[in-house]
PDB file of N, CA and C in Angstrom:
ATOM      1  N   UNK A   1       0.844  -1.165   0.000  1.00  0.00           N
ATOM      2  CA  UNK A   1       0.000   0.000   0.000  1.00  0.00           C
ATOM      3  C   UNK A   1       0.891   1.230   0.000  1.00  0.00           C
ATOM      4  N   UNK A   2       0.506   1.932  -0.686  1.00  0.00           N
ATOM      5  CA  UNK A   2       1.312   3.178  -1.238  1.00  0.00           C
ATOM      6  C   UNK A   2       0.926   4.174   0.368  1.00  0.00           C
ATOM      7  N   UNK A   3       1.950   4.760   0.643  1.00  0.00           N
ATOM      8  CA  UNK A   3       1.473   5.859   2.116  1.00  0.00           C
ATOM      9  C   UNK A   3       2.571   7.661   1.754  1.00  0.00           C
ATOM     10  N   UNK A   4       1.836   7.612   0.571  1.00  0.00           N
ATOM     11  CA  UNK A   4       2.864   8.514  -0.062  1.00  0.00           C
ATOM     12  C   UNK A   4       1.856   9.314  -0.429  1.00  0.00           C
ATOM     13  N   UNK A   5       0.775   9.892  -0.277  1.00  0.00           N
ATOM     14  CA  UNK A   5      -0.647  10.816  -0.933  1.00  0.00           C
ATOM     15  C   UNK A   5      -0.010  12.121  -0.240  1.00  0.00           C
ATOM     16  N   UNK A   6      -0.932  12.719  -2.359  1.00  0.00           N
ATOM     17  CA  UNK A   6      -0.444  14.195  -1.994  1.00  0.00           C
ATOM     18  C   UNK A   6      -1.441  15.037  -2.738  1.00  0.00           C
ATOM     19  N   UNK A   7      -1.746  16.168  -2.410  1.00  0.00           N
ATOM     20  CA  UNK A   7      -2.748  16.821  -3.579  1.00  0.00           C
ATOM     21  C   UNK A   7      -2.405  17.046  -4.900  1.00  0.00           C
ATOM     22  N   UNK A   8      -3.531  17.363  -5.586  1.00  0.00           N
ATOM     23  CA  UNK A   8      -3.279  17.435  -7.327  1.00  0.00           C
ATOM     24  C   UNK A   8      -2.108  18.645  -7.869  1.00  0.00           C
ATOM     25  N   UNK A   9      -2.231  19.266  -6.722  1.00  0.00           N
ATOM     26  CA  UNK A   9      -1.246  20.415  -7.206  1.00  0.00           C
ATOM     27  C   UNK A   9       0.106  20.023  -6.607  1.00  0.00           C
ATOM     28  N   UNK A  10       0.212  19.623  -5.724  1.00  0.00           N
ATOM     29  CA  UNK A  10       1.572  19.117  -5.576  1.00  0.00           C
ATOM     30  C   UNK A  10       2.397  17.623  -6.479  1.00  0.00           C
ATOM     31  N   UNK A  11       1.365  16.940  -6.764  1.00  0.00           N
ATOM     32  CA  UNK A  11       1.970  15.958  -7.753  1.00  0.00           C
ATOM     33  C   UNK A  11       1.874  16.681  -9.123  1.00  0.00           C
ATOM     34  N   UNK A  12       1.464  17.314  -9.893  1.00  0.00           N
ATOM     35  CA  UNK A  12       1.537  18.216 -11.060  1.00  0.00           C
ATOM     36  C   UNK A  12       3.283  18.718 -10.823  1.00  0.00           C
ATOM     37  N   UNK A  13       3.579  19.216  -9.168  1.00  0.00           N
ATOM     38  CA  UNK A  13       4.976  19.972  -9.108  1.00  0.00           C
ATOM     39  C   UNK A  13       6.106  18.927  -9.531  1.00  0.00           C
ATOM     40  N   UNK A  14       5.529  17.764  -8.746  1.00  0.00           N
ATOM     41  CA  UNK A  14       7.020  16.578  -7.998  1.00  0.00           C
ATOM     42  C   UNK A  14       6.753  15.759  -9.184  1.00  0.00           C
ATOM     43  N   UNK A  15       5.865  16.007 -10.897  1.00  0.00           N
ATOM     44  CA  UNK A  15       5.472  14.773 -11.657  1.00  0.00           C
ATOM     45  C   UNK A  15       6.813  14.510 -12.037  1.00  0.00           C
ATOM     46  N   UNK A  16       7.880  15.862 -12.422  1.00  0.00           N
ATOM     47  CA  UNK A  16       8.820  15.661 -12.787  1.00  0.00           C
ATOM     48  C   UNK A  16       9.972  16.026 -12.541  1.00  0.00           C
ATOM     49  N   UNK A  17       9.947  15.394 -11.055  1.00  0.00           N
ATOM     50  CA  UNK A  17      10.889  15.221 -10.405  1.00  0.00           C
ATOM     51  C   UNK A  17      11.540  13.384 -10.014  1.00  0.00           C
ATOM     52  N   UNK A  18      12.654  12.970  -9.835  1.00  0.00           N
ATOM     53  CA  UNK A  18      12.514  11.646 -10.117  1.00  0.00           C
ATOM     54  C   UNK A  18      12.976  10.925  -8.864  1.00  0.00           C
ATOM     55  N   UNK A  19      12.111   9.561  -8.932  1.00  0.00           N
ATOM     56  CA  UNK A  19      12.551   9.199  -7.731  1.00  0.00           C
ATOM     57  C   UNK A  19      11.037   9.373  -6.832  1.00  0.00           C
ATOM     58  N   UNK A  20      10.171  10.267  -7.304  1.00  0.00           N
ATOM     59  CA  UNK A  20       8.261  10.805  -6.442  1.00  0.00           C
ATOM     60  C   UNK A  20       7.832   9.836  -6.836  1.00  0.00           C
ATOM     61  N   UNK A  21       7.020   8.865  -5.829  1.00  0.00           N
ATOM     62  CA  UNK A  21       5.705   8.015  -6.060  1.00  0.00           C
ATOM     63  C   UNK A  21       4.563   8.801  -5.411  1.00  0.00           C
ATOM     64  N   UNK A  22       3.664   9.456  -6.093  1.00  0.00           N
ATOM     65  CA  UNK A  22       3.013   9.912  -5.004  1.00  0.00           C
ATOM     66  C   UNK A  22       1.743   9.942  -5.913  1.00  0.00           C
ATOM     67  N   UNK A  23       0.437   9.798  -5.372  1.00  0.00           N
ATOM     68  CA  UNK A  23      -0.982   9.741  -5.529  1.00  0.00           C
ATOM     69  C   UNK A  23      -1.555  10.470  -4.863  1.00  0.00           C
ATOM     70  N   UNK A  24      -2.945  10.952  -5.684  1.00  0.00           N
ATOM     71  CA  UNK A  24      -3.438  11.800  -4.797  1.00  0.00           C
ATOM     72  C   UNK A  24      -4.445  11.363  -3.688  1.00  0.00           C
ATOM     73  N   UNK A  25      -4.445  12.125  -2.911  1.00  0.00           N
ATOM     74  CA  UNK A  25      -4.725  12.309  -1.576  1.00  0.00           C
ATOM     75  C   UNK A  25      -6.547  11.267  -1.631  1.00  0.00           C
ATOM     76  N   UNK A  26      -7.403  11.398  -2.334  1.00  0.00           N
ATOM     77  CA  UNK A  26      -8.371  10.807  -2.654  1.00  0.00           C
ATOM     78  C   UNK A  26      -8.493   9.256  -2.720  1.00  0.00           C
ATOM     79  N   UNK A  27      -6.965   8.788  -3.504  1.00  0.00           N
ATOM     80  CA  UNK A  27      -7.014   8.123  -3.348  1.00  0.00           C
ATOM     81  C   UNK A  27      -6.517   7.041  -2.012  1.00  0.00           C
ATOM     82  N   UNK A  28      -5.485   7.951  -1.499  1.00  0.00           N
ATOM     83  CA  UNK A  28      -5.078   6.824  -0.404  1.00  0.00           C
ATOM     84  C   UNK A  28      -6.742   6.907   0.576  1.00  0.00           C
ATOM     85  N   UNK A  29      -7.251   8.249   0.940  1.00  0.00           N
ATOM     86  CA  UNK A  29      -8.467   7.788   1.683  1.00  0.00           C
ATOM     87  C   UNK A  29      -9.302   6.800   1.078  1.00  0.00           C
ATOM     88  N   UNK A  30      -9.627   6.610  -0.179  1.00  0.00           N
ATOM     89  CA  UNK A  30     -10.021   5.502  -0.730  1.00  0.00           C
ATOM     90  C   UNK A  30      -9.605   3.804  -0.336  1.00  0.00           C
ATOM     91  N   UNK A  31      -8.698   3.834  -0.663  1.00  0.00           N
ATOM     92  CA  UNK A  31      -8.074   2.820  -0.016  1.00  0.00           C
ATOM     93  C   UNK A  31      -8.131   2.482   1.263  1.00  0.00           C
ATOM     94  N   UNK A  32      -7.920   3.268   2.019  1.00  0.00           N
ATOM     95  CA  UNK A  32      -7.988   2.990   3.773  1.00  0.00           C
ATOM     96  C   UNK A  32      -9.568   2.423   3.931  1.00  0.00           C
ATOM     97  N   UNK A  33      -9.927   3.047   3.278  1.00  0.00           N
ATOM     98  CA  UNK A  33     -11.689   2.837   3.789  1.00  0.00           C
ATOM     99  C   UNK A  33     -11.920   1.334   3.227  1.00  0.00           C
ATOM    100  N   UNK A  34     -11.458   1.234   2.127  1.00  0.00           N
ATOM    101  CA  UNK A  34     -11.996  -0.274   1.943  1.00  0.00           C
ATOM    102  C   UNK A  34     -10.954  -1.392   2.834  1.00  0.00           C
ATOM    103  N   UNK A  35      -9.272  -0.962   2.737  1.00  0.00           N
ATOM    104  CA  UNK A  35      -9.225  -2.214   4.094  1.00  0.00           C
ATOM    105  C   UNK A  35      -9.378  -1.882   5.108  1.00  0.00           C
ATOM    106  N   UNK A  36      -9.714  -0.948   6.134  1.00  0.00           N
ATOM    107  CA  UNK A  36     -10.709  -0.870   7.022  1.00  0.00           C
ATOM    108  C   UNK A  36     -11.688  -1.682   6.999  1.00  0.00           C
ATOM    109  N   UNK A  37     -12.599  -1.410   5.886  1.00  0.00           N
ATOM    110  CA  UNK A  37     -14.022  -2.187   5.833  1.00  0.00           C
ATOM    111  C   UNK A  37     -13.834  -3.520   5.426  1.00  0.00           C
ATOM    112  N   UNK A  38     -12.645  -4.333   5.312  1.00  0.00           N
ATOM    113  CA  UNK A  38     -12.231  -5.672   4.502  1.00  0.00           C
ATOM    114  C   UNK A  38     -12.315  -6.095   6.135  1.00  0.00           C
ATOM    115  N   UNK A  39     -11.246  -5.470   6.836  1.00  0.00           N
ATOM    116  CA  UNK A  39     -10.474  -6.014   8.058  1.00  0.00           C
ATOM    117  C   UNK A  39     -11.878  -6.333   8.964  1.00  0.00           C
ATOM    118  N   UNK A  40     -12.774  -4.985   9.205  1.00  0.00           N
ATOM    119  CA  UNK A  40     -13.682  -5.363   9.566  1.00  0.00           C
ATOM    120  C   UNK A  40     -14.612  -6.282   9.887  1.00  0.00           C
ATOM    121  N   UNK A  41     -14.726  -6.334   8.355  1.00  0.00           N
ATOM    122  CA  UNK A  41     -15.634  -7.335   8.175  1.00  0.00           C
ATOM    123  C   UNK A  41     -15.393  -9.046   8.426  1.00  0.00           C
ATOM    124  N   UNK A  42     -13.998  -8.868   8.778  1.00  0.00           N
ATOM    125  CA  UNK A  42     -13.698 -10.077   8.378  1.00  0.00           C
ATOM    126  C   UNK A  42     -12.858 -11.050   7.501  1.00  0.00           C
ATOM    127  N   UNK A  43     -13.041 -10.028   6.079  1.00  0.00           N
ATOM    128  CA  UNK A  43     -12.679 -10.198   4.969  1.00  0.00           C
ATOM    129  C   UNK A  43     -11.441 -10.564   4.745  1.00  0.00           C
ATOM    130  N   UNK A  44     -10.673  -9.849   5.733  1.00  0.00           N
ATOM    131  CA  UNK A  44      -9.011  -9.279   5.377  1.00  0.00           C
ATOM    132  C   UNK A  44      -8.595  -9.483   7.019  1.00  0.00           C
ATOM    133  N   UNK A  45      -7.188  -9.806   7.048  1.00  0.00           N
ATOM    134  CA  UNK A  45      -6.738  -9.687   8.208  1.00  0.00           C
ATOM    135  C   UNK A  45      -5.104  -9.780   8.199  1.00  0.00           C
ATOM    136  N   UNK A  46      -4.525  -8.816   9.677  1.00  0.00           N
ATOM    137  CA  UNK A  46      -2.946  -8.648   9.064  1.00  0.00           C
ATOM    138  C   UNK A  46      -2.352 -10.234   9.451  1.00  0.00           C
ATOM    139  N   UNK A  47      -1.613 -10.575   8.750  1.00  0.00           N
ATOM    140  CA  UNK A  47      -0.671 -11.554   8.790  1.00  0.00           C
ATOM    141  C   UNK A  47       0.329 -10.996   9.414  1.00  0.00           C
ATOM    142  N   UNK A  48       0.523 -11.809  10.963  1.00  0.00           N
ATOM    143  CA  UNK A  48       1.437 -11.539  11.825  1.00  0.00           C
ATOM    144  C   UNK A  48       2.847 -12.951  11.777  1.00  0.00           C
ATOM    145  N   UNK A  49       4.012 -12.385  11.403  1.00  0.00           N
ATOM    146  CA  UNK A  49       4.493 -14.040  11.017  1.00  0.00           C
ATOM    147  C   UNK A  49       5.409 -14.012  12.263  1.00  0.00           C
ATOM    148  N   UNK A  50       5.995 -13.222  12.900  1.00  0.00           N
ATOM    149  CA  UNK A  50       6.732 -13.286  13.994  1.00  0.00           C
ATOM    150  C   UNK A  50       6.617 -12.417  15.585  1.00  0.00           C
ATOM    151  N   UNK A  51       7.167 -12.836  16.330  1.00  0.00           N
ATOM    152  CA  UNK A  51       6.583 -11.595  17.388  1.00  0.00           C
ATOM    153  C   UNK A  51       7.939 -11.642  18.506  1.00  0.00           C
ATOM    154  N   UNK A  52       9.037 -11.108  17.887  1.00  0.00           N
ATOM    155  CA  UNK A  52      10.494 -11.599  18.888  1.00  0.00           C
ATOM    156  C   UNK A  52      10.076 -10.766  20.010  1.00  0.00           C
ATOM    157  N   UNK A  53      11.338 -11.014  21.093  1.00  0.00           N
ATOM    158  CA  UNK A  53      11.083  -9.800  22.121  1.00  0.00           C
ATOM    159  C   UNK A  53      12.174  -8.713  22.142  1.00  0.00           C
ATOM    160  N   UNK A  54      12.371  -8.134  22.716  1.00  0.00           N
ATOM    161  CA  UNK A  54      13.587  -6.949  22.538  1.00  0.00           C
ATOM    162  C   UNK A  54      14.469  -7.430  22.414  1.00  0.00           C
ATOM    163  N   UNK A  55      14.953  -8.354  23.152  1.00  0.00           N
ATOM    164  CA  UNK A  55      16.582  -9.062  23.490  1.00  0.00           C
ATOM    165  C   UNK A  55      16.773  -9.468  21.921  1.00  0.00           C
ATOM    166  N   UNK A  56      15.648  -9.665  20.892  1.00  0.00           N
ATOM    167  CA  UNK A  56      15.418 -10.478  19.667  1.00  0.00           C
ATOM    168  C   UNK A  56      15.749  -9.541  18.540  1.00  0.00           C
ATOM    169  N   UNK A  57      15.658  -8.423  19.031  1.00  0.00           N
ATOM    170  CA  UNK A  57      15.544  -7.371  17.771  1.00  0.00           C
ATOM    171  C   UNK A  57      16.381  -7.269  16.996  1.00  0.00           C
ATOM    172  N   UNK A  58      18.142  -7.484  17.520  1.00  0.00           N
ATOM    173  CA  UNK A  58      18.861  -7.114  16.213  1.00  0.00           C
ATOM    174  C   UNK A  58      18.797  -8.571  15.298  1.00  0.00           C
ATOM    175  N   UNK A  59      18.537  -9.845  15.773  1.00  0.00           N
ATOM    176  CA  UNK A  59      17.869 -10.879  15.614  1.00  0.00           C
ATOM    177  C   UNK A  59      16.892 -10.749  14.001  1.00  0.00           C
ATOM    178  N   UNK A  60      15.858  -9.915  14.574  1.00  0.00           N
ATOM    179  CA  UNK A  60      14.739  -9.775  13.907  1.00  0.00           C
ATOM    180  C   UNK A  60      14.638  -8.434  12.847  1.00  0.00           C
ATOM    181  N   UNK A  61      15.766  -7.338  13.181  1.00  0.00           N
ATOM    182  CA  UNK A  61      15.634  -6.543  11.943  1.00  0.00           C
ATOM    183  C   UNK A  61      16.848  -7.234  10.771  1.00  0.00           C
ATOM    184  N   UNK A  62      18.071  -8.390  11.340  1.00  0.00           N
ATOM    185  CA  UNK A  62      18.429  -8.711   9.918  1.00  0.00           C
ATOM    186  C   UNK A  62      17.352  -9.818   9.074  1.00  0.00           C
ATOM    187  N   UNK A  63      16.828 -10.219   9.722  1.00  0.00           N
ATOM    188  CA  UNK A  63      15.878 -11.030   8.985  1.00  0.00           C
ATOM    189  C   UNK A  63      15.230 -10.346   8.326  1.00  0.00           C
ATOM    190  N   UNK A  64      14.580  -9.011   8.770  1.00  0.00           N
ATOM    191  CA  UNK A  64      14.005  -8.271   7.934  1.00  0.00           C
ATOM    192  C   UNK A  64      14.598  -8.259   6.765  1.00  0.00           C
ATOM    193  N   UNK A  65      15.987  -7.327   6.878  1.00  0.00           N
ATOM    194  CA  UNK A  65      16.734  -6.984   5.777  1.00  0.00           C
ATOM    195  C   UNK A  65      17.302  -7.991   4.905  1.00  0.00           C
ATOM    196  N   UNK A  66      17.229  -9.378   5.362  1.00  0.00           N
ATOM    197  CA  UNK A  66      17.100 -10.307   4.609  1.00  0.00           C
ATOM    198  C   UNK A  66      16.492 -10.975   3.792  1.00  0.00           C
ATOM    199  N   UNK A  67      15.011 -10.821   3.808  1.00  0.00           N
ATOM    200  CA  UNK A  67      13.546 -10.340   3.306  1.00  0.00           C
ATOM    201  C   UNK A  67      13.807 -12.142   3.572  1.00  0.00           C
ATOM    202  N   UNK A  68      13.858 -12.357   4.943  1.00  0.00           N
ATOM    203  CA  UNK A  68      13.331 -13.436   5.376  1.00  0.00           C
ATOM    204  C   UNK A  68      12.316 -13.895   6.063  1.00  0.00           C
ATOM    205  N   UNK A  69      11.495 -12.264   6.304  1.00  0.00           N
ATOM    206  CA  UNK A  69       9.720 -12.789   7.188  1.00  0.00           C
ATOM    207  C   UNK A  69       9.082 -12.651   6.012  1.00  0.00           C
ATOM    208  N   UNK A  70       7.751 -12.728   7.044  1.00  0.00           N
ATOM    209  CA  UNK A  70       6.298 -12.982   5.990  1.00  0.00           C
ATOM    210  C   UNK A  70       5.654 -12.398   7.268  1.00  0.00           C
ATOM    211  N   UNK A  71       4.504 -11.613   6.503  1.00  0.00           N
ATOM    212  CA  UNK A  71       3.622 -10.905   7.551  1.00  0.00           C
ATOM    213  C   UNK A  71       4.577  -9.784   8.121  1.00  0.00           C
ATOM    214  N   UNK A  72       3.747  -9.308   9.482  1.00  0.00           N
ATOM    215  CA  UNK A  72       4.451  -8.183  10.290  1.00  0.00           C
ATOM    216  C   UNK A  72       5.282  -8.432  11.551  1.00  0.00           C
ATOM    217  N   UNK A  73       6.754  -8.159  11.833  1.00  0.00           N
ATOM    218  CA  UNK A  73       7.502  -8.705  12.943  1.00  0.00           C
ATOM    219  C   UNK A  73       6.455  -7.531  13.982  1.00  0.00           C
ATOM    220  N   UNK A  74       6.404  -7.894  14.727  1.00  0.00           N
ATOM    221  CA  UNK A  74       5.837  -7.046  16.114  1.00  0.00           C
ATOM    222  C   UNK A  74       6.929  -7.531  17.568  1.00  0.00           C
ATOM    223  N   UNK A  75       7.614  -6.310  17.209  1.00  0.00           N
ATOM    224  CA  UNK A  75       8.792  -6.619  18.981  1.00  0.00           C
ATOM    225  C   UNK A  75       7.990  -6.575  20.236  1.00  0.00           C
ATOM    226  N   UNK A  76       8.088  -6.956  20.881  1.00  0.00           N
ATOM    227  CA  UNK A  76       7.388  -7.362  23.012  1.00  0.00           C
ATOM    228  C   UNK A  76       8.591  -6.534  23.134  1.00  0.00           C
ATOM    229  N   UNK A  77       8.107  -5.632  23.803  1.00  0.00           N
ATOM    230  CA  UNK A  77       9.009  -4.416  24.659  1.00  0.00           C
ATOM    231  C   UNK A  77       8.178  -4.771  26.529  1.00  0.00           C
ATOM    232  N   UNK A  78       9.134  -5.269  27.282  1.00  0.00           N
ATOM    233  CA  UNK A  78       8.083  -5.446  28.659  1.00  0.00           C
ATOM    234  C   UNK A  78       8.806  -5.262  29.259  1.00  0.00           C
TER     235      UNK A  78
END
């Protein structure tokens, strides 16, 4: 999911500039609302694939950078 929304007049500025992903603002609220209403419902749900604890973290961000999870790591800070 793109988290890069911007108004019509500012992507007209940054169209040609390189390196900008950006959409307008309409649409990311668009989007939110339907997985909101997915998650809601039921429909949709986040895939959680790991859950280390702090002691785990440098652990768990090379895996990241290894693009060795699936789903969302969530660290236990206690």
């Amino acid at each position: 999911m793109l988290l890069n929304y911007t108004s019509d007049d500012m992507i007209a500025l940054l169209k040609g500039a390189m390196g900008w992903n950006v959409a307008p603002t309409s649409l990311g609220e668009r989007a939110m609302r339907e997985i909101l209403d997915a998650v809601r419902s039921g429909a949709a749900h986040p895939v959680v694939g790991a859950t280390p604890s702090f002691a785990e973290l440098p652990q768990a961000i090379t895996d990241m950078a290894d693009r060795a999870t699936v789903g969302r790591v969530i660290v236990t800070v206690r």
